[in-house]
Amino acid sequence: MPHPLEDLRDAALSDINTASDEQTLESARVRYLGRSGSISAWSEQMKTLSKEERPIVGKLLNQARTAVTAALEESGERLRAEKESRALQDIDISLPGTPAELGALHPLTQMLDRAVAIFRRMGFAVAEGPDVDTEWYCFDALNTAPDHPARNEQDTFYLPDGRLLRTHTSTVQIRTMQSAPPPIRVIAPGAAYRRDEVDATHSAQFHQIEGLYVDKNVSIADLKGTLEFFLRELLGADTEVRFRPHFFPFTEPSFEIDVKSKALKRGEKWLELAGCGMVHPAVFEQVNSARGDNAYDPEKYTGFAFGLGMDRLAMILFDIPDIRLFAQNDLRFLRQFA
Ligand code: PHE
């Protein structure tokens, strides 16, 4: 005759194996193995048993516990698997998923990133300034007198409060020198604005990388070396670079830079890319009086500055025929650079 513990074990196993959901299984566990479950009750009874009976019942108790625990686990797994496959029955895994739309960098941003990376290798840090700025930063501090023709030429967007959309990134030269003494070696990538007649090559908003290098003994040789290196890194080692004398109020002497390169799809024409020159002593004087010191003593320090037009560079590098495409947000255009 089986021991009552064996009957209990068999009853438990049968309840567990026929349980059709997790709730039924859990109540079977409580019934047999819970704190006041019927199998647990036997361990309470152990102390009332005789010396001879105790090892026999102890063994049976262990076996029952082990068997029931294993069955609980097995049934639990079976029920979970059944539940999962029921859930999956309602899903058609052969249907196409919802694709995640991946963004990409704007071609101008890609162009700026490439240029910035080259200057960083030469030790230039990135500086920033606001797009809306004062006349002082845009003109006065840059040695451009109120009646200076360059001020009219630049046909500026003025705000009602007298501030303006910066006509060039040269404003950041002044802000940088105001905030730190020499030596200075920065580039400032950013937008600039002019009231140009908009057509395929002119936009009211365009992009420049400004550069400024101030230290003792900076010469035109440094200016040429830096910009030639940059342009050859960007456009290829066989790029020809030409410095043409020009005029800017804030540099003296001043130059415009033209390049000729096989990387540029527009053939063998010289292309005007940048303005540059040696920082005018009057600019240092303006900075000094704003700083209230003589940190940029023109007797001790010299520097060069440049402003590179990024839109034209991106247009010739990527063979883009119309500058307006940059701002029209047409995905058919933008996707080509993704
Ligand atoms: N700011 C000038 C422009 O926008 C370019 C320039 C920058 C020239 C720095 C000289 C030095 O045309």
Short mmCIF file of C-alpha atoms and ligand atoms in Angstrom, two decimals:
data_model
loop_
_atom_site.label_atom_id
_atom_site.label_comp_id
_atom_site.label_asym_id
_atom_site.label_seq_id
_atom_site.Cartn_x
_atom_site.Cartn_y
_atom_site.Cartn_z
CA MET A 1 0.00 0.00 0.00
CA PRO A 2 1.45 3.40 -0.98
CA HIS A 3 2.29 5.81 1.80
CA PRO A 4 -0.16 8.81 2.02
CA LEU A 5 2.75 11.08 1.03
CA GLU A 6 3.08 9.14 -2.23
CA ASP A 7 -0.64 9.58 -2.86
CA LEU A 8 -0.27 13.27 -2.16
CA ARG A 9 2.71 13.48 -4.56
CA ASP A 10 0.77 11.70 -7.34
CA ALA A 11 -2.26 13.93 -6.86
CA ALA A 12 0.00 17.00 -7.02
CA LEU A 13 1.74 15.79 -10.18
CA SER A 14 -1.53 15.13 -11.91
CA ASP A 15 -2.95 18.56 -10.94
CA ILE A 16 0.21 20.21 -12.15
CA ASN A 17 0.45 18.38 -15.44
CA THR A 18 -3.17 19.09 -16.34
CA ALA A 19 -3.12 22.76 -15.32
CA SER A 20 -4.26 24.74 -18.38
CA ASP A 21 -3.13 28.20 -17.30
CA GLU A 22 -0.59 29.86 -15.04
CA GLN A 23 -3.18 30.78 -12.41
CA THR A 24 -4.30 27.15 -11.94
CA LEU A 25 -0.67 26.13 -11.72
CA GLU A 26 0.03 28.73 -9.06
CA SER A 27 -2.92 27.62 -6.94
CA ALA A 28 -1.66 24.00 -7.18
CA ARG A 29 1.71 25.15 -5.93
CA VAL A 30 0.11 26.92 -2.98
CA ARG A 31 -2.10 23.91 -2.23
CA TYR A 32 0.79 21.45 -2.00
CA LEU A 33 3.97 23.37 -1.32
CA GLY A 34 2.70 26.65 0.12
CA ARG A 35 3.24 27.52 3.77
CA SER A 36 0.08 25.66 4.78
CA GLY A 37 0.15 23.29 1.81
CA SER A 38 -0.52 19.59 2.36
CA ILE A 39 3.01 18.43 1.52
CA SER A 40 4.49 21.14 3.72
CA ALA A 41 2.24 19.95 6.55
CA TRP A 42 4.20 16.70 6.57
CA SER A 43 7.43 18.38 7.53
CA GLU A 44 5.57 19.93 10.46
CA GLN A 45 4.54 16.44 11.50
CA MET A 46 8.10 15.07 11.38
CA LYS A 47 8.80 15.91 15.01
CA THR A 48 5.79 13.88 16.15
CA LEU A 49 7.04 10.72 14.41
CA SER A 50 8.95 7.87 15.98
CA LYS A 51 12.70 7.40 15.47
CA GLU A 52 12.06 4.49 13.06
CA GLU A 53 9.45 6.29 10.97
CA ARG A 54 11.31 9.59 10.69
CA PRO A 55 13.97 8.62 8.08
CA ILE A 56 11.40 6.82 5.91
CA VAL A 57 9.00 9.76 5.91
CA GLY A 58 11.90 12.20 5.54
CA LYS A 59 13.02 10.45 2.39
CA LEU A 60 9.50 10.31 0.97
CA LEU A 61 9.02 13.97 1.79
CA ASN A 62 12.19 14.93 -0.05
CA GLN A 63 11.24 12.88 -3.08
CA ALA A 64 7.75 14.37 -3.17
CA ARG A 65 9.11 17.93 -2.89
CA THR A 66 11.73 17.39 -5.60
CA ALA A 67 9.25 15.77 -7.99
CA VAL A 68 6.58 18.41 -7.44
CA THR A 69 9.02 21.30 -7.76
CA ALA A 70 10.39 19.89 -11.03
CA ALA A 71 6.86 19.36 -12.36
CA LEU A 72 5.91 22.93 -11.44
CA GLU A 73 8.85 24.27 -13.35
CA GLU A 74 8.22 22.11 -16.39
CA SER A 75 4.53 22.97 -16.54
CA GLY A 76 5.29 26.63 -16.03
CA GLU A 77 7.57 26.58 -19.03
CA ARG A 78 5.03 24.68 -21.12
CA LEU A 79 2.30 27.20 -20.27
CA ARG A 80 4.53 30.18 -21.05
CA ALA A 81 5.48 28.69 -24.42
CA GLU A 82 1.82 28.01 -25.23
CA LYS A 83 0.88 31.56 -24.33
CA GLU A 84 3.64 32.95 -26.52
CA SER A 85 2.72 30.90 -29.56
CA ARG A 86 -0.94 31.90 -29.10
CA ALA A 87 0.15 35.54 -29.13
CA LEU A 88 2.26 35.00 -32.23
CA GLN A 89 -0.64 33.43 -34.07
CA ASP A 90 -2.19 36.87 -34.33
CA ILE A 91 0.94 38.36 -35.92
CA ASP A 92 1.83 37.94 -39.57
CA ILE A 93 5.58 37.95 -39.45
CA SER A 94 5.77 37.91 -43.24
CA LEU A 95 4.34 41.46 -43.40
CA PRO A 96 6.91 44.20 -44.11
CA GLY A 97 7.90 46.22 -41.02
CA THR A 98 7.68 49.98 -40.50
CA PRO A 99 10.99 51.32 -41.77
CA ALA A 100 12.85 53.81 -39.57
CA GLU A 101 13.61 56.97 -41.57
CA LEU A 102 17.33 57.73 -41.27
CA GLY A 103 18.40 61.34 -41.46
CA ALA A 104 21.63 62.58 -43.03
CA LEU A 105 23.81 65.66 -42.84
CA HIS A 106 23.04 68.57 -45.15
CA PRO A 107 25.67 68.91 -47.92
CA LEU A 108 26.76 72.27 -46.51
CA THR A 109 27.21 70.75 -43.07
CA GLN A 110 29.28 67.97 -44.61
CA MET A 111 31.39 70.60 -46.37
CA LEU A 112 31.89 72.60 -43.16
CA ASP A 113 32.77 69.44 -41.21
CA ARG A 114 35.44 68.52 -43.76
CA ALA A 115 36.95 71.99 -43.69
CA VAL A 116 36.85 72.24 -39.90
CA ALA A 117 38.57 68.84 -39.58
CA ILE A 118 41.53 70.05 -41.66
CA PHE A 119 41.95 73.26 -39.66
CA ARG A 120 41.69 71.36 -36.39
CA ARG A 121 44.65 69.25 -37.46
CA MET A 122 46.61 72.50 -37.76
CA GLY A 123 45.68 73.43 -34.20
CA PHE A 124 42.78 75.81 -34.87
CA ALA A 125 40.01 75.81 -32.28
CA VAL A 126 36.39 76.45 -33.27
CA ALA A 127 34.90 79.79 -32.16
CA GLU A 128 31.35 81.06 -32.45
CA GLY A 129 29.40 84.28 -32.55
CA PRO A 130 25.77 85.33 -32.97
CA ASP A 131 24.12 85.71 -36.40
CA VAL A 132 22.44 88.89 -35.16
CA ASP A 133 25.13 91.34 -34.14
CA THR A 134 25.84 95.02 -33.68
CA GLU A 135 27.27 97.46 -36.22
CA TRP A 136 30.28 97.82 -33.97
CA TYR A 137 31.25 94.15 -34.29
CA CYS A 138 30.38 94.01 -37.97
CA PHE A 139 31.99 97.26 -39.13
CA ASP A 140 33.44 99.74 -36.60
CA ALA A 141 35.71 97.33 -34.77
CA LEU A 142 36.81 96.04 -38.18
CA ASN A 143 38.11 99.49 -39.16
CA THR A 144 35.15 100.20 -41.41
CA ALA A 145 34.20 103.86 -40.89
CA PRO A 146 30.52 104.93 -40.89
CA ASP A 147 30.86 106.51 -44.32
CA HIS A 148 33.01 103.78 -45.75
CA PRO A 149 31.77 102.54 -49.14
CA ALA A 150 32.14 98.89 -48.05
CA ARG A 151 29.33 99.51 -45.62
CA ASN A 152 26.92 100.42 -48.40
CA GLU A 153 28.28 97.83 -50.75
CA GLN A 154 27.38 95.11 -48.32
CA ASP A 155 23.69 95.97 -48.44
CA THR A 156 22.81 94.80 -45.01
CA PHE A 157 19.67 93.46 -43.31
CA TYR A 158 19.10 95.90 -40.41
CA LEU A 159 16.76 95.15 -37.53
CA PRO A 160 14.48 97.92 -36.16
CA ASP A 161 16.67 98.14 -33.01
CA GLY A 162 19.76 98.96 -35.11
CA ARG A 163 21.35 95.54 -34.92
CA LEU A 164 21.91 93.59 -38.12
CA LEU A 165 22.32 90.14 -39.61
CA ARG A 166 26.10 89.84 -39.80
CA THR A 167 27.38 90.44 -43.32
CA HIS A 168 30.44 88.31 -42.70
CA THR A 169 31.86 86.03 -40.01
CA SER A 170 34.68 88.54 -39.32
CA THR A 171 32.62 89.65 -36.31
CA VAL A 172 33.93 86.53 -34.54
CA GLN A 173 37.53 87.79 -34.92
CA ILE A 174 36.66 90.72 -32.66
CA ARG A 175 34.65 88.65 -30.16
CA THR A 176 37.49 86.14 -29.87
CA MET A 177 40.20 88.75 -29.27
CA GLN A 178 37.98 90.52 -26.77
CA SER A 179 37.59 87.38 -24.71
CA ALA A 180 41.19 86.14 -24.69
CA PRO A 181 44.72 87.54 -25.03
CA PRO A 182 47.09 86.34 -27.78
CA PRO A 183 48.17 83.86 -29.06
CA ILE A 184 44.91 83.14 -30.90
CA ARG A 185 44.29 80.43 -33.45
CA VAL A 186 40.59 80.00 -34.26
CA ILE A 187 38.20 79.26 -37.06
CA ALA A 188 34.56 80.32 -36.99
CA PRO A 189 32.22 78.48 -39.32
CA GLY A 190 28.78 80.02 -39.72
CA ALA A 191 26.14 81.84 -41.74
CA ALA A 192 26.33 85.38 -43.09
CA TYR A 193 23.66 87.53 -44.74
CA ARG A 194 23.54 90.12 -47.50
CA ARG A 195 20.71 91.75 -49.33
CA ASP A 196 21.79 90.29 -52.65
CA GLU A 197 19.55 89.80 -55.64
CA VAL A 198 18.81 86.06 -55.33
CA ASP A 199 19.74 83.95 -58.34
CA ALA A 200 21.56 80.68 -59.11
CA THR A 201 24.82 81.98 -57.60
CA HIS A 202 23.57 84.51 -55.02
CA SER A 203 21.64 83.84 -51.84
CA ALA A 204 20.63 86.19 -49.02
CA GLN A 205 22.14 83.66 -46.62
CA PHE A 206 25.48 82.02 -47.26
CA HIS A 207 28.20 80.36 -45.22
CA GLN A 208 31.78 81.22 -44.38
CA ILE A 209 34.65 79.89 -42.39
CA GLU A 210 36.49 82.73 -40.76
CA GLY A 211 40.04 82.20 -39.59
CA LEU A 212 42.22 84.23 -37.25
CA TYR A 213 45.79 83.62 -36.17
CA VAL A 214 47.54 86.14 -33.90
CA ASP A 215 50.93 85.67 -32.31
CA LYS A 216 54.42 87.14 -32.32
CA ASN A 217 56.11 87.01 -35.76
CA VAL A 218 53.11 85.86 -37.80
CA SER A 219 53.82 86.73 -41.43
CA ILE A 220 52.30 86.50 -44.90
CA ALA A 221 54.32 83.31 -45.34
CA ASP A 222 52.26 81.74 -42.53
CA LEU A 223 49.05 82.97 -44.15
CA LYS A 224 50.01 81.50 -47.52
CA GLY A 225 51.29 78.24 -46.07
CA THR A 226 48.19 77.69 -43.96
CA LEU A 227 45.70 78.38 -46.73
CA GLU A 228 47.62 76.49 -49.41
CA PHE A 229 47.85 73.47 -47.13
CA PHE A 230 44.13 73.68 -46.37
CA LEU A 231 43.09 73.98 -50.01
CA ARG A 232 45.35 71.12 -51.13
CA GLU A 233 44.06 68.87 -48.36
CA LEU A 234 40.52 69.68 -49.38
CA LEU A 235 40.81 69.73 -53.18
CA GLY A 236 43.85 67.57 -53.93
CA ALA A 237 47.63 67.94 -53.93
CA ASP A 238 47.74 69.30 -57.47
CA THR A 239 45.49 72.26 -56.65
CA GLU A 240 46.92 75.60 -57.80
CA VAL A 241 46.43 78.54 -55.43
CA ARG A 242 46.71 82.20 -56.44
CA PHE A 243 46.85 85.24 -54.12
CA ARG A 244 45.53 88.36 -55.84
CA PRO A 245 46.00 91.81 -54.22
CA HIS A 246 42.69 93.21 -53.01
CA PHE A 247 41.27 95.60 -50.42
CA PHE A 248 39.56 94.97 -47.08
CA PRO A 249 39.41 97.68 -44.40
CA PHE A 250 40.41 95.21 -41.65
CA THR A 251 43.49 93.69 -43.29
CA GLU A 252 46.62 95.23 -44.79
CA PRO A 253 47.86 93.95 -47.14
CA SER A 254 44.77 92.11 -48.37
CA PHE A 255 44.30 89.39 -50.96
CA GLU A 256 41.67 87.35 -52.68
CA ILE A 257 42.43 83.69 -53.16
CA ASP A 258 41.66 81.81 -56.37
CA VAL A 259 42.07 78.09 -56.96
CA LYS A 260 42.34 75.89 -59.99
CA SER A 261 41.89 72.16 -59.42
CA LYS A 262 41.06 68.97 -61.26
CA ALA A 263 38.70 68.04 -58.40
CA LEU A 264 36.50 70.93 -59.44
CA LYS A 265 34.21 69.80 -62.22
CA ARG A 266 34.09 73.24 -63.82
CA GLY A 267 37.26 72.69 -65.85
CA GLU A 268 40.40 74.77 -65.77
CA LYS A 269 38.98 78.12 -64.69
CA TRP A 270 40.33 80.10 -61.72
CA LEU A 271 37.72 80.22 -58.97
CA GLU A 272 37.56 82.95 -56.33
CA LEU A 273 37.16 81.30 -52.93
CA ALA A 274 38.29 83.55 -50.11
CA GLY A 275 39.39 86.93 -48.85
CA CYS A 276 42.35 87.24 -46.52
CA GLY A 277 45.15 89.45 -45.27
CA MET A 278 47.29 90.58 -42.36
CA VAL A 279 45.21 91.97 -39.47
CA HIS A 280 45.18 95.78 -39.68
CA PRO A 281 46.81 97.47 -36.64
CA ALA A 282 43.67 99.61 -36.30
CA VAL A 283 41.69 96.44 -35.56
CA PHE A 284 44.07 95.59 -32.72
CA GLU A 285 43.65 99.14 -31.39
CA GLN A 286 39.86 98.79 -31.42
CA VAL A 287 40.10 95.50 -29.55
CA ASN A 288 42.51 96.97 -27.01
CA SER A 289 40.26 99.90 -26.22
CA ALA A 290 37.27 97.56 -25.85
CA ARG A 291 39.35 95.31 -23.57
CA GLY A 292 40.79 98.24 -21.67
CA ASP A 293 44.34 96.93 -21.96
CA ASN A 294 47.14 96.66 -24.50
CA ALA A 295 47.04 92.86 -24.90
CA TYR A 296 47.02 93.15 -28.68
CA ASP A 297 49.94 95.56 -28.88
CA PRO A 298 50.43 96.11 -32.65
CA GLU A 299 54.13 96.66 -31.98
CA LYS A 300 54.44 93.15 -30.59
CA TYR A 301 51.81 91.10 -32.35
CA THR A 302 50.84 90.42 -35.92
CA GLY A 303 48.19 88.15 -37.32
CA PHE A 304 46.41 86.92 -40.38
CA ALA A 305 42.71 86.50 -41.05
CA PHE A 306 40.72 84.90 -43.82
CA GLY A 307 37.10 84.32 -44.82
CA LEU A 308 36.29 81.33 -47.02
CA GLY A 309 33.00 81.07 -48.91
CA MET A 310 31.63 77.62 -48.21
CA ASP A 311 28.59 77.56 -50.48
CA ARG A 312 30.62 78.05 -53.65
CA LEU A 313 33.09 75.43 -52.48
CA ALA A 314 30.30 72.92 -51.86
CA MET A 315 28.73 73.80 -55.20
CA ILE A 316 31.88 73.12 -57.18
CA LEU A 317 32.91 70.06 -55.15
CA PHE A 318 29.51 68.39 -55.33
CA ASP A 319 28.66 69.80 -58.77
CA ILE A 320 25.57 71.67 -57.57
CA PRO A 321 24.31 74.10 -60.23
CA ASP A 322 22.09 76.40 -58.12
CA ILE A 323 22.80 77.87 -54.66
CA ARG A 324 19.06 78.08 -53.92
CA LEU A 325 18.92 74.26 -53.71
CA PHE A 326 20.70 74.44 -50.33
CA ALA A 327 17.74 76.18 -48.69
CA GLN A 328 14.75 74.69 -50.51
CA ASN A 329 14.58 71.55 -48.38
CA ASP A 330 13.78 69.35 -51.38
CA LEU A 331 14.36 65.73 -50.37
CA ARG A 332 15.08 64.69 -53.97
CA PHE A 333 18.09 67.00 -53.82
CA LEU A 334 19.16 66.30 -50.23
CA ARG A 335 18.95 62.49 -50.56
CA GLN A 336 21.75 62.56 -53.12
CA PHE A 337 24.16 63.53 -50.33
CA ALA A 338 22.89 61.09 -47.70
N1 PHE B 1 35.05 89.26 -44.37
C1 PHE B 1 35.50 89.25 -45.74
C2 PHE B 1 34.31 89.00 -46.67
O1 PHE B 1 33.29 88.56 -46.21
C3 PHE B 1 36.54 88.17 -45.97
C4 PHE B 1 37.78 88.38 -45.18
C5 PHE B 1 37.92 87.79 -43.95
C6 PHE B 1 38.82 89.15 -45.69
C7 PHE B 1 39.09 87.98 -43.21
C8 PHE B 1 39.97 89.32 -44.99
C9 PHE B 1 40.11 88.74 -43.75
O2 PHE B 1 34.39 89.24 -47.86
#
